[in-house]
XYZ file of C-alpha atoms in Angstrom:
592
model
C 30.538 -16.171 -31.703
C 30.446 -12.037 -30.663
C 33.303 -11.421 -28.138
C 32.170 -10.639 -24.411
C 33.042 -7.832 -22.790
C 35.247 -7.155 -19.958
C 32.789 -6.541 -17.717
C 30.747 -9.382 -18.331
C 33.900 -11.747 -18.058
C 34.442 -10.400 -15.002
C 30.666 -11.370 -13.347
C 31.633 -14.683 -14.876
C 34.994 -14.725 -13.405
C 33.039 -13.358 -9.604
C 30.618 -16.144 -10.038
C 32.993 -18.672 -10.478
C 35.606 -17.703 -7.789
C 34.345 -15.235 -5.261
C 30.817 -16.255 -2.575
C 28.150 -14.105 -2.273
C 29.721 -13.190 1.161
C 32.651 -12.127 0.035
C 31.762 -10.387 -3.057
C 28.837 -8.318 -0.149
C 32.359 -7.469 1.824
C 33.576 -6.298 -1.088
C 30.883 -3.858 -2.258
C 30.227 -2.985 1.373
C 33.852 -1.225 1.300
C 33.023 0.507 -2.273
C 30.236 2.061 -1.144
C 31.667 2.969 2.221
C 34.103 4.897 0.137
C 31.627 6.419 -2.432
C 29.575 7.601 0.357
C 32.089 8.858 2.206
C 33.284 10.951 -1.291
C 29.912 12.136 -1.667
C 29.627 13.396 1.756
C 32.771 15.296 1.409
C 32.187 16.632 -2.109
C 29.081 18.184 -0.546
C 30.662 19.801 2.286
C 33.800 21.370 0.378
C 31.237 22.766 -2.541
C 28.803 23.842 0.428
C 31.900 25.453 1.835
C 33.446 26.720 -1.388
C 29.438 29.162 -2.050
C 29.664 30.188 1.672
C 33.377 31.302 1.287
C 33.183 33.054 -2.048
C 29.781 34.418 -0.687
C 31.973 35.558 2.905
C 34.487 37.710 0.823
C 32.346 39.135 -1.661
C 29.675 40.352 0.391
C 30.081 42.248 3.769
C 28.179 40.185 5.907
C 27.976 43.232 8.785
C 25.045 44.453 6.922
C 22.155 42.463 8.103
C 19.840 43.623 5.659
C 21.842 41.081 2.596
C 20.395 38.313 4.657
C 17.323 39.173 2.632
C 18.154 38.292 -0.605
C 20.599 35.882 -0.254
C 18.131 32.764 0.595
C 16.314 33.823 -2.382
C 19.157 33.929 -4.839
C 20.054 30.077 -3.565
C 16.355 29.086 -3.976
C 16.208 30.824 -7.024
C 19.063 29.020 -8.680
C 17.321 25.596 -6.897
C 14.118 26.469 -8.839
C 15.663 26.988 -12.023
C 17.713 23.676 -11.935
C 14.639 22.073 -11.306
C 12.569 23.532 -14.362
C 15.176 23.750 -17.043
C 17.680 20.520 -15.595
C 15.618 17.981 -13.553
C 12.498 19.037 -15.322
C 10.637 17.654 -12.158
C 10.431 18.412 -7.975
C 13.222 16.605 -6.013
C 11.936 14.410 -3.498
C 12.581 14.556 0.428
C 15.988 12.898 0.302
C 15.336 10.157 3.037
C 11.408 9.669 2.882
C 12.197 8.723 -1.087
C 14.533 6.393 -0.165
C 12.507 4.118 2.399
C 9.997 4.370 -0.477
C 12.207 3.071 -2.933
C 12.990 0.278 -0.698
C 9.451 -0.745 0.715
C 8.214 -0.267 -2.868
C 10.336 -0.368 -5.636
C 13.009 -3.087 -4.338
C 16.043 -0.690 -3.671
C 15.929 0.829 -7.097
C 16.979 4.668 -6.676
C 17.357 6.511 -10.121
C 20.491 7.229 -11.444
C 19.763 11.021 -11.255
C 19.362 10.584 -7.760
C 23.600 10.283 -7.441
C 24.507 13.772 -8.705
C 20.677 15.841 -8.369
C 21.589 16.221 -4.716
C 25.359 17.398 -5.479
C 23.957 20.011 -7.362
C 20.845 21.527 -5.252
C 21.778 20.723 -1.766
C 24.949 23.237 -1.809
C 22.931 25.914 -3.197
C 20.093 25.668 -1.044
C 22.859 25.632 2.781
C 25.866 28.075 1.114
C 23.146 30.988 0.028
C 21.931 30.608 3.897
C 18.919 28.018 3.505
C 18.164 26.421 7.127
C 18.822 22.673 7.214
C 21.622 20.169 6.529
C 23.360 18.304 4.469
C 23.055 14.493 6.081
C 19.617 13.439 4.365
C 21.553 14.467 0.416
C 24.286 12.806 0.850
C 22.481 9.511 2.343
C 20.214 10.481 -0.524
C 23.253 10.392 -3.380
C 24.769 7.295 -1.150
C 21.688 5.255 -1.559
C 21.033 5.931 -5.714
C 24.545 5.081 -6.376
C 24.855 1.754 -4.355
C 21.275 0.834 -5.704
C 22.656 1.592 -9.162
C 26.105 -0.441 -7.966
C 23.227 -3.036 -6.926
C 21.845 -3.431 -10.526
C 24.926 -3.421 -12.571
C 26.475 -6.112 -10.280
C 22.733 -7.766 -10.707
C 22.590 -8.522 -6.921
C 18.896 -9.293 -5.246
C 16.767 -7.166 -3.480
C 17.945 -7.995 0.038
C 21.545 -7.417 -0.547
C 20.485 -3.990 -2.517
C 18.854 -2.874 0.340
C 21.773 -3.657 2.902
C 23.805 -1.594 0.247
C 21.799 1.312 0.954
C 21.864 1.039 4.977
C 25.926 1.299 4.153
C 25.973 4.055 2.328
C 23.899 5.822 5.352
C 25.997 4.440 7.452
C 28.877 5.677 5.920
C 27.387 9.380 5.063
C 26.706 9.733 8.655
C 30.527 8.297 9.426
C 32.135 10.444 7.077
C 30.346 13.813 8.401
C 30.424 13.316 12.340
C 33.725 10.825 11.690
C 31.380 8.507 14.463
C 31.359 4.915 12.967
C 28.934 3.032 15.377
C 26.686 5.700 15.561
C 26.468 5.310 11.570
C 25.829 1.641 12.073
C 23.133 2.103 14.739
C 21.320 5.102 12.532
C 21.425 2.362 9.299
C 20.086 -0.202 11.566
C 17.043 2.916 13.324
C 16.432 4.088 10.518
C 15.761 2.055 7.744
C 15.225 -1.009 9.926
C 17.504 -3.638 8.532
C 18.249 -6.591 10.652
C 20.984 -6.310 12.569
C 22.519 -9.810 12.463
C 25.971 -10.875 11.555
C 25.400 -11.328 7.744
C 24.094 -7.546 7.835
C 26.621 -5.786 10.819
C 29.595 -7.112 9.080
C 29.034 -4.843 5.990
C 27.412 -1.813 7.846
C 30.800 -2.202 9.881
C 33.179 -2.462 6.738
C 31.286 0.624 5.364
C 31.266 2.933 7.783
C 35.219 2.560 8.165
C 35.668 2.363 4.972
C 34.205 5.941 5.028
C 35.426 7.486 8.128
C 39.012 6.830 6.374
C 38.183 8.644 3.116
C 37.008 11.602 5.433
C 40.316 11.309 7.268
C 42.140 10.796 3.984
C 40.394 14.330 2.327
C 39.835 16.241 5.262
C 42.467 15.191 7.622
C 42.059 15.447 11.726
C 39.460 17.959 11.654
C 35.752 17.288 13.529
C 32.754 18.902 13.175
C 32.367 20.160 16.804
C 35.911 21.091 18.224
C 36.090 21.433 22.138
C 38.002 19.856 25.046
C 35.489 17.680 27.163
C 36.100 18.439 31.228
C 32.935 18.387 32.885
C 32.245 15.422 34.383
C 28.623 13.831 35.094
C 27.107 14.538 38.549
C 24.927 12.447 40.505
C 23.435 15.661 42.057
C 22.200 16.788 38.477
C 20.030 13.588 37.647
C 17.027 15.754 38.197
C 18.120 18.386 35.747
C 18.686 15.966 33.309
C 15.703 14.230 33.652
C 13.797 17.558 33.333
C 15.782 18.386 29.909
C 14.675 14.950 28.551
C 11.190 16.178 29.477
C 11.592 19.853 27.632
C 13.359 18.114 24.106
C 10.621 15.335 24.025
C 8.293 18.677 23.744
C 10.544 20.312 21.891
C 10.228 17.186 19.380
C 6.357 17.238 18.723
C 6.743 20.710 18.472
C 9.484 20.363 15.588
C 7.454 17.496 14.121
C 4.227 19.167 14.160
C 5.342 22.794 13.007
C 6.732 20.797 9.939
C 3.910 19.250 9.039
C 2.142 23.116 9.428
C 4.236 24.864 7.134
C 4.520 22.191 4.228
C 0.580 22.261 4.616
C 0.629 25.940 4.385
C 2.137 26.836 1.540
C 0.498 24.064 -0.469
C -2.098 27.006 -0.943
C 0.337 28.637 -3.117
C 0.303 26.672 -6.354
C 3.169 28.265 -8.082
C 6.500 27.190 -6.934
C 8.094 30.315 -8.338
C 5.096 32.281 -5.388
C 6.076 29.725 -3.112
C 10.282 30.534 -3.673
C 9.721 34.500 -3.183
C 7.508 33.893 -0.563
C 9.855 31.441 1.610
C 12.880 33.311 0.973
C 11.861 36.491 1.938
C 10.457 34.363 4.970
C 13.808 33.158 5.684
C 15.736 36.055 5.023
C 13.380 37.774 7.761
C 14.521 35.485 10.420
C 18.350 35.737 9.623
C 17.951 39.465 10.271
C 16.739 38.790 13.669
C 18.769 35.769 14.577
C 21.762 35.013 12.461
C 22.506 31.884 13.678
C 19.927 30.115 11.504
C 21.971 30.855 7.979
C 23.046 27.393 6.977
C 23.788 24.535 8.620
C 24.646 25.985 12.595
C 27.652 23.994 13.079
C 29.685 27.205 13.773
C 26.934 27.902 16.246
C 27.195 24.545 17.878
C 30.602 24.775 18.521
C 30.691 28.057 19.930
C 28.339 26.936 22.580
C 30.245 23.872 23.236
C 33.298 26.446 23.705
C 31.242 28.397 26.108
C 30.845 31.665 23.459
C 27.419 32.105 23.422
C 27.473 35.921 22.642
C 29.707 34.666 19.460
C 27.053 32.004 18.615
C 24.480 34.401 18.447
C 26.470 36.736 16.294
C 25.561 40.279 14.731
C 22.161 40.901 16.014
C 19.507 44.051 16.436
C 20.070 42.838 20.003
C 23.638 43.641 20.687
C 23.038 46.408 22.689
C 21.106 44.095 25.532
C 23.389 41.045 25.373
C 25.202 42.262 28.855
C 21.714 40.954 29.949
C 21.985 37.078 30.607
C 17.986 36.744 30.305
C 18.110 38.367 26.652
C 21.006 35.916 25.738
C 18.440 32.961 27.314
C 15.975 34.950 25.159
C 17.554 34.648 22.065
C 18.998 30.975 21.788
C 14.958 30.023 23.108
C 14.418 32.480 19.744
C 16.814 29.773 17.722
C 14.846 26.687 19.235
C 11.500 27.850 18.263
C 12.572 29.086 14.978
C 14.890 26.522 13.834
C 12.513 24.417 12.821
C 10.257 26.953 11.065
C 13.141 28.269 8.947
C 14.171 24.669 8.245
C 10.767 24.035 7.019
C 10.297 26.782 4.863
C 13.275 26.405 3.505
C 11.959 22.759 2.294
C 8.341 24.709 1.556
C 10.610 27.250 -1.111
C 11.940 24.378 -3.077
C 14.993 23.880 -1.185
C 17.177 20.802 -0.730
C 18.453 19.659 2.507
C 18.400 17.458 5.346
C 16.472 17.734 8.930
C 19.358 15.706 11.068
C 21.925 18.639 11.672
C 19.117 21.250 11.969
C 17.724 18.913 15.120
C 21.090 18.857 16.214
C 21.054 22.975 16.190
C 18.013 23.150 17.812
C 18.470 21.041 20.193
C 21.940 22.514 21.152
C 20.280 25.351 21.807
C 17.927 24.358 24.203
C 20.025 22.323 26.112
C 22.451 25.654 26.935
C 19.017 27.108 27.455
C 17.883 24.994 30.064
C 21.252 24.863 31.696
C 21.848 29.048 31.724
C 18.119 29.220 32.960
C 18.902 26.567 36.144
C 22.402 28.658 36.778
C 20.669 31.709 36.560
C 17.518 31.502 38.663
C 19.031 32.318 42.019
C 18.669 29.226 43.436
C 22.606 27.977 43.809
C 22.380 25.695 41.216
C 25.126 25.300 38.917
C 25.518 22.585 36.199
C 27.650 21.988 32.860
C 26.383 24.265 30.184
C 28.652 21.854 27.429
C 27.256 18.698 29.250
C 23.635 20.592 28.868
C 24.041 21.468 25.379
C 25.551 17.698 24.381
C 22.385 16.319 25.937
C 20.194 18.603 24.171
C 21.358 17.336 20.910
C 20.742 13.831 21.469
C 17.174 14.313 23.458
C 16.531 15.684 20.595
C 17.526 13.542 17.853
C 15.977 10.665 19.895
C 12.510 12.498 19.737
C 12.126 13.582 16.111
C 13.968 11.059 14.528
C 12.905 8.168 17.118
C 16.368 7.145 17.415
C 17.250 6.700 21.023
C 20.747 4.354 20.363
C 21.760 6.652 17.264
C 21.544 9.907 19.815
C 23.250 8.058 22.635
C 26.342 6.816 20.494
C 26.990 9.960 18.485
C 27.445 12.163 21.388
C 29.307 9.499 23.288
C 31.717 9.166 20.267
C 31.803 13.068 19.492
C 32.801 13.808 23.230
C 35.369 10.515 22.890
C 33.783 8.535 25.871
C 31.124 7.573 28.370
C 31.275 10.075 31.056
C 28.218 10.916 30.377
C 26.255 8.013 29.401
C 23.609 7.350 32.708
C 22.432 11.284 31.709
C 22.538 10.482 28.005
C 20.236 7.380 28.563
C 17.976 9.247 30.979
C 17.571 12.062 28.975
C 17.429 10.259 25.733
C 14.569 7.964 27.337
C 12.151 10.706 28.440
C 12.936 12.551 25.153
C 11.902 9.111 23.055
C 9.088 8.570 25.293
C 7.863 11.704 25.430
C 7.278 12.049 21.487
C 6.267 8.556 20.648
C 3.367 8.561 23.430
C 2.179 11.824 21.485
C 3.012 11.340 17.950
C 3.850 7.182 16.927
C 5.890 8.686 13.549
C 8.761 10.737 12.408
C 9.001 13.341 9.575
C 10.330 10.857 7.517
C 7.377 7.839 7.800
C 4.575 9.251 8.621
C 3.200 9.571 4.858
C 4.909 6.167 3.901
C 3.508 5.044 7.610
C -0.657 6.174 6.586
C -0.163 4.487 3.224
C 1.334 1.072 4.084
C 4.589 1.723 2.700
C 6.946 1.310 5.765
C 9.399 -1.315 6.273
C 10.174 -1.792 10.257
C 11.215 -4.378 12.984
C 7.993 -5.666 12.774
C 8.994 -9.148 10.208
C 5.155 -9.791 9.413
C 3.717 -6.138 8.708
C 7.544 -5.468 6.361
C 7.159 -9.089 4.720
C 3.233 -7.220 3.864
C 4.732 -3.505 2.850
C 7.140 -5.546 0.544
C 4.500 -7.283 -1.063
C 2.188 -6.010 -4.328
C -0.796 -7.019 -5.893
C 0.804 -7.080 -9.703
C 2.321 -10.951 -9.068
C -1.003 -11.901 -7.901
C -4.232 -10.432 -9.698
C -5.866 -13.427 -11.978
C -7.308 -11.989 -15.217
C -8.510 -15.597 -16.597
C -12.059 -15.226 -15.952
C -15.106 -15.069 -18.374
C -16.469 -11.530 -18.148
C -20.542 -11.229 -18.454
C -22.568 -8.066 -19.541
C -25.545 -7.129 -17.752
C -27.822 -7.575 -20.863
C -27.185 -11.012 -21.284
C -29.315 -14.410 -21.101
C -29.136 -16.715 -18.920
C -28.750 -18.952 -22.135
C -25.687 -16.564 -23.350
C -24.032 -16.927 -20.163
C -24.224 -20.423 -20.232
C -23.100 -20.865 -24.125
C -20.587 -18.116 -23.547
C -19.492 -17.982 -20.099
C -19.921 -21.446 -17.994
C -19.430 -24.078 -20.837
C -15.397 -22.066 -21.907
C -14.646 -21.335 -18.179
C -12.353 -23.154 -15.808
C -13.744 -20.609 -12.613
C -16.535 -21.053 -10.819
C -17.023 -17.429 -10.319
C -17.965 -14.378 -13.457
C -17.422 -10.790 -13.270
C -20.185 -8.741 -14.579
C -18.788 -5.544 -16.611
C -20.466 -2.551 -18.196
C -19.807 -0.826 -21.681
C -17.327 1.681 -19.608
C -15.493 -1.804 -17.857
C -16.900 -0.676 -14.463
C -17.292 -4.411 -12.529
C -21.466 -3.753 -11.884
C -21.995 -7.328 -9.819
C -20.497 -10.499 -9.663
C -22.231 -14.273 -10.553
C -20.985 -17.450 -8.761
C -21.638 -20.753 -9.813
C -23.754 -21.724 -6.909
C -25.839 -18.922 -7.348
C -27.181 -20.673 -11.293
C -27.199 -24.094 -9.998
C -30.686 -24.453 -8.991
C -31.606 -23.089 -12.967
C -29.384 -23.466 -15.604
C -30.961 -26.682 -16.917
C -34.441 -24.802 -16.514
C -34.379 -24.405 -20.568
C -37.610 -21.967 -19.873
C -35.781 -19.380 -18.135
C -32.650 -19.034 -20.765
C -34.497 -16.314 -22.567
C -36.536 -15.172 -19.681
C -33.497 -14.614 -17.801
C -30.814 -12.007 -17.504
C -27.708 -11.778 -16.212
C -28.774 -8.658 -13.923
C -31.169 -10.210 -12.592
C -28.983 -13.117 -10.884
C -25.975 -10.842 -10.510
C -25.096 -9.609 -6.710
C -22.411 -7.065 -5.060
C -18.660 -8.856 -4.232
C -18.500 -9.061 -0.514
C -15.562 -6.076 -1.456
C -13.424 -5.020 -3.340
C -9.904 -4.451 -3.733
C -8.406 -1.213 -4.632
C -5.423 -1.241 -6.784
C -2.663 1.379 -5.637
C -5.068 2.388 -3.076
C -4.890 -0.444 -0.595
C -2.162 -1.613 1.208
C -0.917 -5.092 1.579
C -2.430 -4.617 4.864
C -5.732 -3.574 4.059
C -6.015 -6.587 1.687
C -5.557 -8.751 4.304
C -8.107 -7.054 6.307
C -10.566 -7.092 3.924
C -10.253 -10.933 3.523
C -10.238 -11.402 6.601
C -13.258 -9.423 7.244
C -15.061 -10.424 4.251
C -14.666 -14.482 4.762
C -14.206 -14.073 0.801
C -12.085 -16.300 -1.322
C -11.999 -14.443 -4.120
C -11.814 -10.042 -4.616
C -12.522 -7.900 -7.568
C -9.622 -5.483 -8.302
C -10.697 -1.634 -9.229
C -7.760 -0.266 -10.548
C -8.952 3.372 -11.784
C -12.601 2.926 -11.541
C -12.507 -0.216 -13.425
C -12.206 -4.009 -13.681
C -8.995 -5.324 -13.732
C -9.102 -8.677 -12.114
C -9.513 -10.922 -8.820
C -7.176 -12.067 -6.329
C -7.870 -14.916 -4.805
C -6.883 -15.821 -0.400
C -4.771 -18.797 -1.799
C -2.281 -16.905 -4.277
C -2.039 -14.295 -1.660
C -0.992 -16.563 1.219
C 0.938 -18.244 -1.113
C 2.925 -14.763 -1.894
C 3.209 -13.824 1.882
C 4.884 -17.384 2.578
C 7.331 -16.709 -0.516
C 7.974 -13.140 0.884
C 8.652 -14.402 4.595
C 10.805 -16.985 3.480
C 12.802 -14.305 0.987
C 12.616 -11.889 4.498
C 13.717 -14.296 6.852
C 16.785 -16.226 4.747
């Protein structure tokens, strides 16, 4: 008898003596961890380019910003032809694919692929973060956890809302926001079987972050301005600008990924967006990475050393050209963040909202202290505000926004403004545009889990469990005298596909429609199959159609039984009893 091995005594030994429960708990904390390594391996090798790139370069010369993008996208592209040998995906997009789709299953690539091209896309100056990688790297390795542990679906996918919920914890060191953001985002359930686990993980992480990085936050100031009734209005009208500011981001994405589509090689498309990018730096520094420096300076109230080196400097005694130039990082935030993506880059679009979104916020504050009027509110509060109006509108999530800043300024002073703002913001966007950057593709084809149980239980569902392929196929040269021999005396269906030489389905035959003849002996020779034949009521196209669109068509149809086109040809039916009896199966999977 061959010897096990210690790893498979040990899944015995966890079957026998630890519960499901417990051995979730478990896991939960490992990947808490994990994630919360990942997350600070990326920001110390992210760090490590941009301080090696500091001293050997003298950043006083503007005109380096040029090349610099391109030399990070450059070394991107290459890792991708000669390492990866295909494009990286859109780190969070690919992972509510995996999970609507594929069951949770991230490839093992997926862990270290992001620890690789995400630091040399931010350090050499590329324009967006490094959130969406390391939930990205998070995800693949607790999916792969998932499968070596052999745990189901469900569990798998609860796995992954951890280790988001523990990159996020680990970077802003803001646990409930990383629950909330798990729970927004990739719409898990948020019950006590799944906020146990989200909870375990995201402290689990926020204490390796601790642990490596010790005391020190992202955004560093000392929180004195209190929330005033008087400035409701002011608020209310900033909610107002970032839920604008939010279709704008969303839609100028969508722009400039469609744009350079027309350039088919990705080498064209790399000189092309880094000389883009390196364009912008010259003009507003600011943009080069991530933008946390430039965060905190405006928290700090340094807004001339937030805007750094600039051809500018000469006008910056001017408060209107300062207003000028931070409305300059709003507007182009998001286009250098997108063609930074468009070059082949790898990053995230959470901390670049947060940047742009900072900056209008102190915009919208300097403009109301500045217009003569009297007025005079918190630029911090402002700028705070800003961030989360504007995380609530492109990312449509309203509790994640509200809980980070509350937790980054270490209370609720200014929660009523955060909720109003926050509100409008959300409002705003989702009256104009009902997705996010992230599920709007996976949104148009069916492939979106959310709150909604019945439409999920339908984007988890596929047609390869349920297409029949036991039915008699006809040609349409055939007698009526062949189809009986052939076709009705060795079937168990009532109902016969009819299929060209090329396997195209040409018509379909039911039972009822031959009743009325086949014992008519004279017509067996008479007779041909393409003569009795008719259309399906429709069909059913495979990897075309969603779950959803099945439905419909049964619905619409009054059929019982489809024809499945999978590539121009026949590959089977599906019939309204198997699929019912798959959504039932699916709900009760869902629901348990």
């Amino acid at each position: 008898m061959p010897k096990k091995s210690p790893f498979r005594r040990f899944l015995i030994w966890r079957y026998k003596h630890l519960s499901e429960k417990n051995f979730v708990f478990i896991l939960s904390a490992l990947v808490g961890l994990l994630a919360g390594l990942i997350a600070v391996t990326l920001k110390n090798l992210t760090f490590t380019i941009e301080s090696l790139l500091s001293k050997s370069i003298a950043f006083s010369n503007n005109q380096l910003y040029f090349i610099l993008p391109v030399i990070g996208l450059l070394l991107v592209y290459l890792f991708v032809k000669y390492v990866s040998k295909k494009p990286l995906e859109h780190a969070i997009p690919s992972v509510l694919y995996s999970l609507a789709k594929k069951s949770g299953i991230l490839q093992r690539s997926k862990i270290y692929f992001p620890l690789i091209a995400a630091p040399l896309t931010v350090g050499f100056g590329g324009s967006v973060g490094l959130l969406g990688p390391a939930i990205s790297s998070g995800a693949a390795l607790s999916s792969n956890l998932g499968k070596l542990f052999h745990i189901n679906r469900k569990t798998r996918t609860l796995l992954i809302g951890c280790a988001a919920a523990g990159a996020i914890s680990s970077i802003f060191k803001s646990p409930i926001a990383a629950i909330i953001f798990a729970v927004e985002v990739f719409s898990l359930d948020l019950t006590f079987v799944s906020l146990l686990p989200l909870l375990i993980a995201s402290v689990s992480s926020v204490i390796t972050s601790y642990f490596f990085l010790g005391d020190d936050l992202l955004f560093n100031f000392n929180f004195s301005d209190k929330f005033e009734l008087k400035d409701i209005l002011f608020y209310a009208v900033l909610g107002i600008g970032t839920g604008l500011a939010s279709i704008y981001f969303t839609k100028m994405y969508f722009f400039i990924l469609k744009f350079f589509e027309r350039f088919k090689s990705a080498f064209q498309r790399l000189i092309i967006g880094g000389l883009t990018i390196g364009v912008m730096l010259y003009f507003i520094p600011p943009l080069y990475g991530e933008g946390f420096g430039f965060i905190n300076n405006l928290l700090a109230g340094n807004h001339l050393q937030a805007l750094g080196k600039t051809p500018f400097d000469a006008f910056n005694d001017n408060i209107w050209v300062v207003i000028a130039l931070l409305f300059g990082i709003t507007v182009f935030k998001a286009v250098a963040m997108t063609t930074t993506f468009a070059a082949g880059g790898v990053g995230g679009i959470f901390i670049p909202t947060l940047v742009m979104g900072s900056a209008l916020g102190n915009v919208v504050a300097k403009v109301i202290n500045n217009i003569g009027l009297g007025f005079n509110v918190s630029e911090t509060n402002f700028t705070l505000i800003g961030m989360a109006g504007l995380i609530a509108g492109v990312l449509h999530a309203p509790l994640t926004a509200i809980f980070l800043i509350a937790e980054i300024t270490g209370g609720y002073e200014l929660f009523i403004p955060l909720m109003i703002a926050v509100g409008i913001s959300f409002s705003v966007k989702k009256s104009a545009i009902d997705y996010t950057i992230y599920t709007r593709e996976l949104a148009e084809k069916g492939q979106l889990l959310t709150h909604n149980k019945d439409q999920s239980v339908l984007t988890l569902m596929t047609l390869d469990g349920i297409i029949e392929t036991n039915f008699i196929v006809l040609e349409p040269t055939m007698t009526l005298g062949q189809m009986l021999h052939e076709g009705v005396a060795k079937s168990a269906r009532n109902l016969f596909p009819v299929v060209n030489k090329k396997q195209q389905l040409v018509g379909i035959i039911l039972l009822d429609d031959i009743r009325d003849i086949m014992f008519d002996r004279a017509l067996y020779d008479a007779t041909l199959v393409q003569d009795i034949m008719h259309n399906p009521p429709d069909k059913i196209y495979y990897k075309k159609d969603s779950m959803q669109k099945v439905m419909q068509k049964f619905q619409d149809s009054a059929a019982w039984n489809l024809p499945v086109i999978d590539n121009g040809k026949y590959a089977g039916f599906v019939s309204k009893s198997k699929l019912l009896t798959a959504y039932r199966r699916e709900l009760i999977n869902v629901s348990s």
